[in-house]
mmCIF file of C-alpha atoms in Angstrom:
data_model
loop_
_atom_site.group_PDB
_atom_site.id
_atom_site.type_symbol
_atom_site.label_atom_id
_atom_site.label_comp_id
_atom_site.label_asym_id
_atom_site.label_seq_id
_atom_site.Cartn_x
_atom_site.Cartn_y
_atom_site.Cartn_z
ATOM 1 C CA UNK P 1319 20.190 28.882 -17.292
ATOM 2 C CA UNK P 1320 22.929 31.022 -16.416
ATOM 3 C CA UNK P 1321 23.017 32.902 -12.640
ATOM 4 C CA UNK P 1322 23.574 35.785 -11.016
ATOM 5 C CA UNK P 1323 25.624 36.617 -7.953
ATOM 6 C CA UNK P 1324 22.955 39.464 -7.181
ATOM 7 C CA UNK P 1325 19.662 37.897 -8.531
ATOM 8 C CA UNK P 1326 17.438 34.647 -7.953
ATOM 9 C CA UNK P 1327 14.386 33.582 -9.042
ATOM 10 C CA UNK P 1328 11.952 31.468 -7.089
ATOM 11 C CA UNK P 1329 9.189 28.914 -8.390
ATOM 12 C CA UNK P 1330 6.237 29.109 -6.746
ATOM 13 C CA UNK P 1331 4.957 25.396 -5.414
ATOM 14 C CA UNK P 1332 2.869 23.564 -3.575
ATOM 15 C CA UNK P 1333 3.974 19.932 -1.610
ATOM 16 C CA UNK P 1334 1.313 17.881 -1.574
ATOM 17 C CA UNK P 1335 1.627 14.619 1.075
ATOM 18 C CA UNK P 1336 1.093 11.076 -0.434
ATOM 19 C CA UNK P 1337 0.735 8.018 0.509
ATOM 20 C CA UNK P 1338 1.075 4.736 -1.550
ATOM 21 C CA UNK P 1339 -1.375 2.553 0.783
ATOM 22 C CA UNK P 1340 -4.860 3.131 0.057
ATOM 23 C CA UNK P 1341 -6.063 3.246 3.166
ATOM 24 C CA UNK P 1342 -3.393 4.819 5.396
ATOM 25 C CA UNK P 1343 -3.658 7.848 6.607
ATOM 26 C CA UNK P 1344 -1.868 11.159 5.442
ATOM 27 C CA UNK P 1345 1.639 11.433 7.731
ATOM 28 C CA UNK P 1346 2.355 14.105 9.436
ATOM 29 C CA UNK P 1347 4.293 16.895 7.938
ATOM 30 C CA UNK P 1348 6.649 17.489 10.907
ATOM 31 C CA UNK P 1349 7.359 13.848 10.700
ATOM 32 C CA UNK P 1350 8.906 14.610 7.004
ATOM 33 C CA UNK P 1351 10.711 17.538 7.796
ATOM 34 C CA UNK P 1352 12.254 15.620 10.699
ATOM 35 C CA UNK P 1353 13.511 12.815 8.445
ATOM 36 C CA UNK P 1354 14.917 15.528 5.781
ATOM 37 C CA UNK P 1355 16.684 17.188 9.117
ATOM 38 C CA UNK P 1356 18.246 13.560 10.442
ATOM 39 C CA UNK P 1357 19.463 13.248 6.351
ATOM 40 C CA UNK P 1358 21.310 16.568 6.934
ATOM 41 C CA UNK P 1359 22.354 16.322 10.903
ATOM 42 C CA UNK P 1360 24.205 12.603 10.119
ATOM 43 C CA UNK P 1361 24.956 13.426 6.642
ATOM 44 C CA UNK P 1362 23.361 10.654 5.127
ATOM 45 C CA UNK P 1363 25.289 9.921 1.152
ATOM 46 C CA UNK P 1364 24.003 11.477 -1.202
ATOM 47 C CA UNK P 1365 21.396 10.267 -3.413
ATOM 48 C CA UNK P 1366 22.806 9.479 -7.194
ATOM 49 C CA UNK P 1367 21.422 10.464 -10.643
ATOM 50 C CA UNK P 1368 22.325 10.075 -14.454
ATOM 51 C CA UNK P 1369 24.216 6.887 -13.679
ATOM 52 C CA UNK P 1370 26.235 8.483 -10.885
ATOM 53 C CA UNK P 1371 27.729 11.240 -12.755
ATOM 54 C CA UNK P 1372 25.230 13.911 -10.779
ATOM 55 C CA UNK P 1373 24.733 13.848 -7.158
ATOM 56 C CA UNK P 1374 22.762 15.738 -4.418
ATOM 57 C CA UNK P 1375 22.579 16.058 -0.824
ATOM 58 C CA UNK P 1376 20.681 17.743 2.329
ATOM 59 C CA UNK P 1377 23.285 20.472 3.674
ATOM 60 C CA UNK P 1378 20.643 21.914 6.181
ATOM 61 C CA UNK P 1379 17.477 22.087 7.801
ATOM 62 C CA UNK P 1380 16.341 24.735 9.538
ATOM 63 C CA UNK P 1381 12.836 24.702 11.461
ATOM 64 C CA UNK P 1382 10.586 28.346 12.929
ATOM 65 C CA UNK P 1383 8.639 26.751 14.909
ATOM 66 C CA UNK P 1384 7.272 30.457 15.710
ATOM 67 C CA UNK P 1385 6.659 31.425 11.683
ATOM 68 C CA UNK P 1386 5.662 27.862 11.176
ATOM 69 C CA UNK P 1387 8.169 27.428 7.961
ATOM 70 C CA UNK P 1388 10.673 24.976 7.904
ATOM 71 C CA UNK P 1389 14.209 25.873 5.503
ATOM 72 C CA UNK P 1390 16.024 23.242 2.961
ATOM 73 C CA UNK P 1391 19.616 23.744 1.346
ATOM 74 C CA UNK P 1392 20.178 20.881 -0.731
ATOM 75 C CA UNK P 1393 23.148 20.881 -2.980
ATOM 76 C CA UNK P 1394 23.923 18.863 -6.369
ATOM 77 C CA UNK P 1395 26.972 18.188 -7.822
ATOM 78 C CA UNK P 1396 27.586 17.534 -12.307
ATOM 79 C CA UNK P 1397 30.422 15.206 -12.954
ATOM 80 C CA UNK P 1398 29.978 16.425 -16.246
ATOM 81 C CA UNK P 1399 30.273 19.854 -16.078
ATOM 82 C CA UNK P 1400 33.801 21.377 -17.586
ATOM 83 C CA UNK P 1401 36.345 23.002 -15.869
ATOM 84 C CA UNK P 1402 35.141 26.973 -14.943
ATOM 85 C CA UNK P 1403 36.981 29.666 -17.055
ATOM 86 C CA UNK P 1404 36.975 33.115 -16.084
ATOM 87 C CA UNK P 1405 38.189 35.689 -18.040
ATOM 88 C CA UNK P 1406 39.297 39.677 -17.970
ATOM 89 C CA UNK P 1407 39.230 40.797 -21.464
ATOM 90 C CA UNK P 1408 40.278 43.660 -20.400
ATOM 91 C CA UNK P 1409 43.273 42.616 -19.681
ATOM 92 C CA UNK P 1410 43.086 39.486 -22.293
ATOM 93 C CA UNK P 1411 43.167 37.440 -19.452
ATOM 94 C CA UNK P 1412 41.939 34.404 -18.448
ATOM 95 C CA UNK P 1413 42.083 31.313 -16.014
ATOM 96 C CA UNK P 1414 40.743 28.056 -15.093
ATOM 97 C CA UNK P 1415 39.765 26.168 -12.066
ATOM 98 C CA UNK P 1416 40.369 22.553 -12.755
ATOM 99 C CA UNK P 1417 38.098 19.799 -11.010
ATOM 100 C CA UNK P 1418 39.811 16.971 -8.961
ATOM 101 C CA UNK P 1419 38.702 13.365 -10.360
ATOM 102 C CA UNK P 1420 36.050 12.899 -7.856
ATOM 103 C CA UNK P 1421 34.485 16.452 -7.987
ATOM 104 C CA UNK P 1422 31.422 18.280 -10.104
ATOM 105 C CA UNK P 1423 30.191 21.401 -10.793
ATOM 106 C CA UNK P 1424 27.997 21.950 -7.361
ATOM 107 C CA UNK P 1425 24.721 24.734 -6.898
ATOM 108 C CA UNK P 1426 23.086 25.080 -4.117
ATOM 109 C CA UNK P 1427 19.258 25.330 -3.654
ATOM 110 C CA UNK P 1428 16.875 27.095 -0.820
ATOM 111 C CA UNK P 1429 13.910 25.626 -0.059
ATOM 112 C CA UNK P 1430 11.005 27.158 2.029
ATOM 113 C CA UNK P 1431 7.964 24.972 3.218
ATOM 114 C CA UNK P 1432 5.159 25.992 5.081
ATOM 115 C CA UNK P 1433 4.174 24.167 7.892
ATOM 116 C CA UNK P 1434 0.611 25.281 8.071
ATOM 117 C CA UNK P 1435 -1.292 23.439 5.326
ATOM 118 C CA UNK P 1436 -3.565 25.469 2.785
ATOM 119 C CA UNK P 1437 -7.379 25.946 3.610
ATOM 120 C CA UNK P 1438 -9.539 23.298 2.988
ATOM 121 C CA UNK P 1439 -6.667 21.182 1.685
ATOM 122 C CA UNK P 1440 -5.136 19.215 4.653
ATOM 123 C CA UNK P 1441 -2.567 17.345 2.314
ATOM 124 C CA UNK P 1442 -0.679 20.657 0.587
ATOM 125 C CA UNK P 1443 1.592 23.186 1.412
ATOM 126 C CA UNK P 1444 2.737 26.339 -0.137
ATOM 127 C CA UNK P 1445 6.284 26.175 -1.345
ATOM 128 C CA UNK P 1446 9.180 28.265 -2.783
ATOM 129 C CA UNK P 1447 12.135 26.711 -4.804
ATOM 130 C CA UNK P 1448 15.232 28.123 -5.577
ATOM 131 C CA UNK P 1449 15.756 27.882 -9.001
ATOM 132 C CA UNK P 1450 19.382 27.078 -10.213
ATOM 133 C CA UNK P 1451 20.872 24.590 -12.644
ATOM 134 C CA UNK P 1452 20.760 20.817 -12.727
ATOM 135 C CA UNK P 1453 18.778 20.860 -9.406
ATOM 136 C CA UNK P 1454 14.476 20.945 -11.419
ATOM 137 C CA UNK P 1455 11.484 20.279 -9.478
ATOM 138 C CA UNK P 1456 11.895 16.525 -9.875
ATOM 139 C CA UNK P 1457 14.726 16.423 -9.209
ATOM 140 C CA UNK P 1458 13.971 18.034 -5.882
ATOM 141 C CA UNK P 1459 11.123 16.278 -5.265
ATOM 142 C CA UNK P 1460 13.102 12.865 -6.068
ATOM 143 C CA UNK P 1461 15.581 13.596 -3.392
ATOM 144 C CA UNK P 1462 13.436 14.488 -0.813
ATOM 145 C CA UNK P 1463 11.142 11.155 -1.033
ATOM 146 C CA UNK P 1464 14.593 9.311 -1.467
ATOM 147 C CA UNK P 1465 15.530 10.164 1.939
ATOM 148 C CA UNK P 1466 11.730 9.180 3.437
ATOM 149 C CA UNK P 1467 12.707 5.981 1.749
ATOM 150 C CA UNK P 1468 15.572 4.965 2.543
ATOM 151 C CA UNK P 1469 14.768 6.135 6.401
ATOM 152 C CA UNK P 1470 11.513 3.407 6.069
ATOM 153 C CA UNK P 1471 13.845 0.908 4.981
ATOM 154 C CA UNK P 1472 15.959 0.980 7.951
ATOM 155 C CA UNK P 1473 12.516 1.748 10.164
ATOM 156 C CA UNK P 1474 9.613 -0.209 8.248
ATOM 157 C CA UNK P 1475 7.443 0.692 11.596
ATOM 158 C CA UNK P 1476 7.880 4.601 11.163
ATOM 159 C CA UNK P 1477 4.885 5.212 9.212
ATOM 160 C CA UNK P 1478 2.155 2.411 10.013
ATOM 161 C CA UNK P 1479 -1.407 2.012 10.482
ATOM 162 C CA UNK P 1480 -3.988 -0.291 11.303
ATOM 163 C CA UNK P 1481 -5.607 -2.439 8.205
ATOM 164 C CA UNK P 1482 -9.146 -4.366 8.686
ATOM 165 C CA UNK P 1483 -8.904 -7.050 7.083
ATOM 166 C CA UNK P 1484 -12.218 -8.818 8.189
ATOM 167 C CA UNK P 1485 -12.824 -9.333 11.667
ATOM 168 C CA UNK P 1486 -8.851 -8.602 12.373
ATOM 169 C CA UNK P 1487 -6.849 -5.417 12.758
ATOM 170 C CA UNK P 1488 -3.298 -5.802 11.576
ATOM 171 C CA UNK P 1489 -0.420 -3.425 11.752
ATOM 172 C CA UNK P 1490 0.367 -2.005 8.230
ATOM 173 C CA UNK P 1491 3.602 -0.445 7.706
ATOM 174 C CA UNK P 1492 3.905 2.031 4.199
ATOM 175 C CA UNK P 1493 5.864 4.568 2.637
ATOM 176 C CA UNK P 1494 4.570 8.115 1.974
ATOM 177 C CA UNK P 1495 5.725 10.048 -0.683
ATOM 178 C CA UNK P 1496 5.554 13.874 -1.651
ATOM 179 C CA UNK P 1497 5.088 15.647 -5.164
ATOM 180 C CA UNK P 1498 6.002 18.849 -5.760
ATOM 181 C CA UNK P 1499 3.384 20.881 -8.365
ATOM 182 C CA UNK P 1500 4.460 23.629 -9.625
ATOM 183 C CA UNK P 1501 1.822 26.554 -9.494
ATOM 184 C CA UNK P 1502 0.409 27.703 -12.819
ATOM 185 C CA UNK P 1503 1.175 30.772 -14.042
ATOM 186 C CA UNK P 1504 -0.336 34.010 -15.884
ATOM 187 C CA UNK P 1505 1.182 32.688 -18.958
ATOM 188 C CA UNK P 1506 -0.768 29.207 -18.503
ATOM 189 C CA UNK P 1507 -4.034 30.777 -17.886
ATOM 190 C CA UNK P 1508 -3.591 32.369 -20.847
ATOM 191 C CA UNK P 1509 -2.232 30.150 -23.545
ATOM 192 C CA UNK P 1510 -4.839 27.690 -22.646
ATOM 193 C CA UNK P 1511 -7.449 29.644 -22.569
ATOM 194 C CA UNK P 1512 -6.566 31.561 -25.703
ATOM 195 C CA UNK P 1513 -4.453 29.543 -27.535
ATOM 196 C CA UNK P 1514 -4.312 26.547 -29.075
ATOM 197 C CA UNK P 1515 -4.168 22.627 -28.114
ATOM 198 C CA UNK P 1516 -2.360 21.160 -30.331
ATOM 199 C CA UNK P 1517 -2.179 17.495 -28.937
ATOM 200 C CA UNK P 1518 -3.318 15.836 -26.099
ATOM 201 C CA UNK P 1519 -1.643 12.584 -24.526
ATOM 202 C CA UNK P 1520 -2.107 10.171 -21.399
ATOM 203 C CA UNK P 1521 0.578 8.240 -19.965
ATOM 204 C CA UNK P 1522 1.095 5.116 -18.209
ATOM 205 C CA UNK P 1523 4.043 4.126 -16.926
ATOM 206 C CA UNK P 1524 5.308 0.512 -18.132
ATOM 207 C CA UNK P 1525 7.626 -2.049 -16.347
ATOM 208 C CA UNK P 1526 10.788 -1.345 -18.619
ATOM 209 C CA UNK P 1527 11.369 -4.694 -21.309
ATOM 210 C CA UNK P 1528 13.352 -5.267 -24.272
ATOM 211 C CA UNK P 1529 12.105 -4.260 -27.904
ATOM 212 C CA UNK P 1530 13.165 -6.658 -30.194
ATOM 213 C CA UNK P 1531 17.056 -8.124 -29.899
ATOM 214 C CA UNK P 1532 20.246 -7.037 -28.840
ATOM 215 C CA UNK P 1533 18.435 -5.163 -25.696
ATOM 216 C CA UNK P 1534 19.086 -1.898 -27.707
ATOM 217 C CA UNK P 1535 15.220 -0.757 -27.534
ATOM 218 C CA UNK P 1536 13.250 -0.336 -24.601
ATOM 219 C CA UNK P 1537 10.031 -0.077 -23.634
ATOM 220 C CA UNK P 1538 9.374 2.315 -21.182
ATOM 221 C CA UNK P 1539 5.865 4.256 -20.843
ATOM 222 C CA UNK P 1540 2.301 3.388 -23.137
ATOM 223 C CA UNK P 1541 0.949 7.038 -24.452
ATOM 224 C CA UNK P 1542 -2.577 7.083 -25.530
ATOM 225 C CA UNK P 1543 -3.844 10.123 -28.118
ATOM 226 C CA UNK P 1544 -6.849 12.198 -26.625
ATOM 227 C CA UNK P 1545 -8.342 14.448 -29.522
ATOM 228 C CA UNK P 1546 -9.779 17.822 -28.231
ATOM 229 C CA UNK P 1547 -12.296 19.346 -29.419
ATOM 230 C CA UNK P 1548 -12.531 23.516 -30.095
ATOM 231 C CA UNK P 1549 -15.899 23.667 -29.402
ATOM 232 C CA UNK P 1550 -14.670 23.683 -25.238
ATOM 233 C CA UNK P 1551 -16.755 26.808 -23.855
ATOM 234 C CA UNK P 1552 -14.237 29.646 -23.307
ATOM 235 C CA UNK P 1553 -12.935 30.367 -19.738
ATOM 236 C CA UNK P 1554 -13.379 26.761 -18.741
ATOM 237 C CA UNK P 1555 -10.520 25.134 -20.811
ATOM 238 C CA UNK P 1556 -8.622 23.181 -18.502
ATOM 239 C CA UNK P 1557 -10.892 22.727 -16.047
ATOM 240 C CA UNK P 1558 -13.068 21.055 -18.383
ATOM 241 C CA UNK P 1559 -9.868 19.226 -19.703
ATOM 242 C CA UNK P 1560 -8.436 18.513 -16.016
ATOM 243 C CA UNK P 1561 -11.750 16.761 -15.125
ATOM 244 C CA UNK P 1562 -11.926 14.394 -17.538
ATOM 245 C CA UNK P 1563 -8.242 13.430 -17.576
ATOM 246 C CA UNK P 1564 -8.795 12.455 -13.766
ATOM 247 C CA UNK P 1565 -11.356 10.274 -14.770
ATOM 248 C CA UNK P 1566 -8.487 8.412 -16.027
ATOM 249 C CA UNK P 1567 -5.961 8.750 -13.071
ATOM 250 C CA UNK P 1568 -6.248 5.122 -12.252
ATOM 251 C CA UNK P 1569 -4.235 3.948 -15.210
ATOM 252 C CA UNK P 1570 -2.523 7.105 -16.561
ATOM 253 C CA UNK P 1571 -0.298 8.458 -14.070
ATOM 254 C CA UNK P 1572 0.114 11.808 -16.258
ATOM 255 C CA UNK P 1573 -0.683 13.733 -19.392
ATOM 256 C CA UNK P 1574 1.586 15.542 -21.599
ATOM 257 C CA UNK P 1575 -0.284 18.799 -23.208
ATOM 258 C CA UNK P 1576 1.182 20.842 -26.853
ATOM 259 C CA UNK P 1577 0.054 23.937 -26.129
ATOM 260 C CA UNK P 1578 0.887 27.219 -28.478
ATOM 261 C CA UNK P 1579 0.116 30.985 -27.895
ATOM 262 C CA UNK P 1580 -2.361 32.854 -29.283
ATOM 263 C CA UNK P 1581 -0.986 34.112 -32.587
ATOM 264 C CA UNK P 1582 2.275 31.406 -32.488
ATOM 265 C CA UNK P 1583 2.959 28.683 -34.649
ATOM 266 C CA UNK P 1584 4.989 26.797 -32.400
ATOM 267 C CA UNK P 1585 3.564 25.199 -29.713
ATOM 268 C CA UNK P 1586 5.545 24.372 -26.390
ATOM 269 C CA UNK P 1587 4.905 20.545 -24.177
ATOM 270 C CA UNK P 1588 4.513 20.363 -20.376
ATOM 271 C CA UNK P 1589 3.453 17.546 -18.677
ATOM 272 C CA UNK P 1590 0.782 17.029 -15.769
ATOM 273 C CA UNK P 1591 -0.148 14.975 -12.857
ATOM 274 C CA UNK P 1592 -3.597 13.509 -14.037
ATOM 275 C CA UNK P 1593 -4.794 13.120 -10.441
ATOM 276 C CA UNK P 1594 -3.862 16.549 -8.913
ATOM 277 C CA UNK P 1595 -3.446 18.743 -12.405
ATOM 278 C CA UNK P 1596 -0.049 19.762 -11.178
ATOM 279 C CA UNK P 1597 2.748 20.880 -13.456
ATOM 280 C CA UNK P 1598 5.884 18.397 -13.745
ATOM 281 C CA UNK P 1599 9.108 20.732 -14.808
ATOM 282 C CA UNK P 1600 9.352 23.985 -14.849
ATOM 283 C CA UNK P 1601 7.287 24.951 -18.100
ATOM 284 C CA UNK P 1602 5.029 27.591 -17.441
ATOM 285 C CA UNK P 1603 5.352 27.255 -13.523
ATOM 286 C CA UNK P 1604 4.792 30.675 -11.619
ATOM 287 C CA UNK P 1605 8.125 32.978 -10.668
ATOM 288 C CA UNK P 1606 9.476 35.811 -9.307
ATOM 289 C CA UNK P 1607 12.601 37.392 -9.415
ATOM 290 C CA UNK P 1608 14.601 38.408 -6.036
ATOM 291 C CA UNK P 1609 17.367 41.084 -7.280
ATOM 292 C CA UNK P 1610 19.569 43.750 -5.365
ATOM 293 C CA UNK P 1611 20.891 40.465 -3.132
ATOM 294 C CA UNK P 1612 23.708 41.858 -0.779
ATOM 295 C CA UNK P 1613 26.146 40.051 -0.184
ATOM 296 C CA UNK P 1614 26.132 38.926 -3.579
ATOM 297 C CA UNK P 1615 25.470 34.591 -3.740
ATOM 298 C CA UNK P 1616 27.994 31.805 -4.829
ATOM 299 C CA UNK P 1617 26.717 29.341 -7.168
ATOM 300 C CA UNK P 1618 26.871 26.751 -4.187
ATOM 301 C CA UNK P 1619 26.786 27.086 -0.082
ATOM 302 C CA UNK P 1620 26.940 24.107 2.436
ATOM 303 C CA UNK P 1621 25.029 26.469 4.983
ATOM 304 C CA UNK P 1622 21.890 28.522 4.579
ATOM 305 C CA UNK P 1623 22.003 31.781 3.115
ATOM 306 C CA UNK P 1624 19.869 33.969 5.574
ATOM 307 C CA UNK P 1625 19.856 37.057 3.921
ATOM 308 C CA UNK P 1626 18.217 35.560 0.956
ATOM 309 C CA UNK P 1627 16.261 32.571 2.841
ATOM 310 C CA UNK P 1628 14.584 35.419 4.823
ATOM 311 C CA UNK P 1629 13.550 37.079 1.626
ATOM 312 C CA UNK P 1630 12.055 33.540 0.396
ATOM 313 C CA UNK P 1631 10.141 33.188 3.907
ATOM 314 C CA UNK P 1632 8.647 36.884 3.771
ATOM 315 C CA UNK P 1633 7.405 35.794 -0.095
ATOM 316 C CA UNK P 1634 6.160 32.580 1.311
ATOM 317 C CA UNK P 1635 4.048 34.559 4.235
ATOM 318 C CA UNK P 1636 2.773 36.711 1.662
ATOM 319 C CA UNK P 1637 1.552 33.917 -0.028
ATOM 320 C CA UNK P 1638 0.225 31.670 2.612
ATOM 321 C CA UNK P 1639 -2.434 34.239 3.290
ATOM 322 C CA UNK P 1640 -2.464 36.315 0.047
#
């Protein structure tokens, strides 16, 4: 994807709060916002990805207490990005910025969180991305449980509970964790419910081992075929199809759907969480466009933007009681 200085388009999210114990209790939101803000106040390295040649940070937190929405900049840097050419061809001109040895190609990301939860759902919160290159939704959501992480590792006793084990209480420490699910959008409700299914997988996970000799193959996640059947009563697709995959949440972590339009040939694949139904990626995630920005953006910022962060927050009011 390729951005503009006057234009960005948002994802529309929700966080949902995890934990890995069974029997702990949910953690407090403001208790993971205030981790994300002690990453970006002491500047805490930056968390690594595609064997070190990508990297991302926290730049910023910013907390409205009176709105109730808390504001992320994270940042990522690409090794592996070239050199940036700009040209006038105009003029038949053009130049090139050249990358010191240690740098990358850097974007910059918004995020806006709501600190109210939605009705009825104690555990999830209505969220905006930013969307820009090399920083996805996983991505995102892999940074900011990396930082919970690496904060309980220092502090095993920041999240804890009490576990019953018998006639004894004992102090559990655990680590929560947050996914990011990407809202559906018009485009989902329709393909599913007017297209076609063209393949239907669950997915486990697998402790990585060697295939064979030579450690050149790798085993790395079981898939097992579902078959779907076109008898499924209209309007009730993927709810019928979301309930029985969750019957199956225990051992498949997620579920990869090939789904094609109405009246296409080609069908597109997007993978979902088989416990919540939420989207992983991008693929047919909701979005909106924010254009007419002034002062046009850089691709990258190490502060907050407010002119555009307070258009994000006014879209994420809108939505937390649309």
């Amino acid at each position: 994807m390729a951005l503009k200085a006057h234009t960005r388009e948002v994802l529309f999210c929700d966080l949902i709060v995890k934990r890995r114990a069974q029997h702990a209790p949910f953690p407090e939101m403001s208790k993971l916002v205030a981790l994300w803000k002690r990453a970006a106040d002491q500047k805490l390295p930056p968390k690594l990805f595609d064997k070190g040649e990508a990297s991302c940070i926290i730049n910023e937190v910013r907390i409205d207490e009176a709105r109730q929405i808390v504001t992320i900049l994270l940042s990522v840097a690409d090794k592996r990005a070239p050199d940036q050419t700009y040209g006038n061809h105009v003029k038949r001109s053009s130049r090139t910025v050249a990358k010191e040895a240690d740098e990358g190609n850097e974007h910059s990301a918004h995020l806006v969180i709501s600190l109210t939860h939605r009705p009825n759902y104690p555990e999830t919160y209505a969220c905006l991305v930013e969307r820009v290159p090399t920083l996805s939704i996983p991505r995102v959501q892999s940074m900011l449980n990396d930082v919970v992480k690496r904060y309980c590792e220092i502090d095993p006793s920041l999240f804890s509970f009490n576990a019953v084990s018998g006639a004894k209480a004992k102090v559990q420490n655990f680590i929560p964790n947050i996914i990011l699910a990407g809202n559906p959008s018009a485009a989902f409700q329709r393909d599913i419910e007017e297209g076609r299914i063209n393949g239907l997988r669950l997915i486990k996970s697998m402790p990585k081992q060697s295939l064979g000799s030579g450690n050149y193959l790798e085993l790395s996640d079981l898939e097992v075929k579902v078959n779907v059947s076109k008898l499924i009563p209209p309007g009730q697709r993927w709810a019928t199809i979301l309930q029985a995959v969750q019957t199956q949440k225990a051992t498949y972590s997620r579920a990869k759907m090939y789904l094609a339009p109405a009246g296409s040939d080609s069908a597109a694949s997007f993978e979902f969480d088989t416990d919540t139904g939420a989207i992983i990626g991008e693929a047919y995630v909701r979005r909106q466009s924010i254009s007419n920005i002034d002062p046009v953006l850089r691709s990258a910022t190490d502060k907050i933007v407010d002119h555009l962060a307070m258009k994000m927050v006014a879209l994420l009011e809108k939505e937390r009681t649309g």
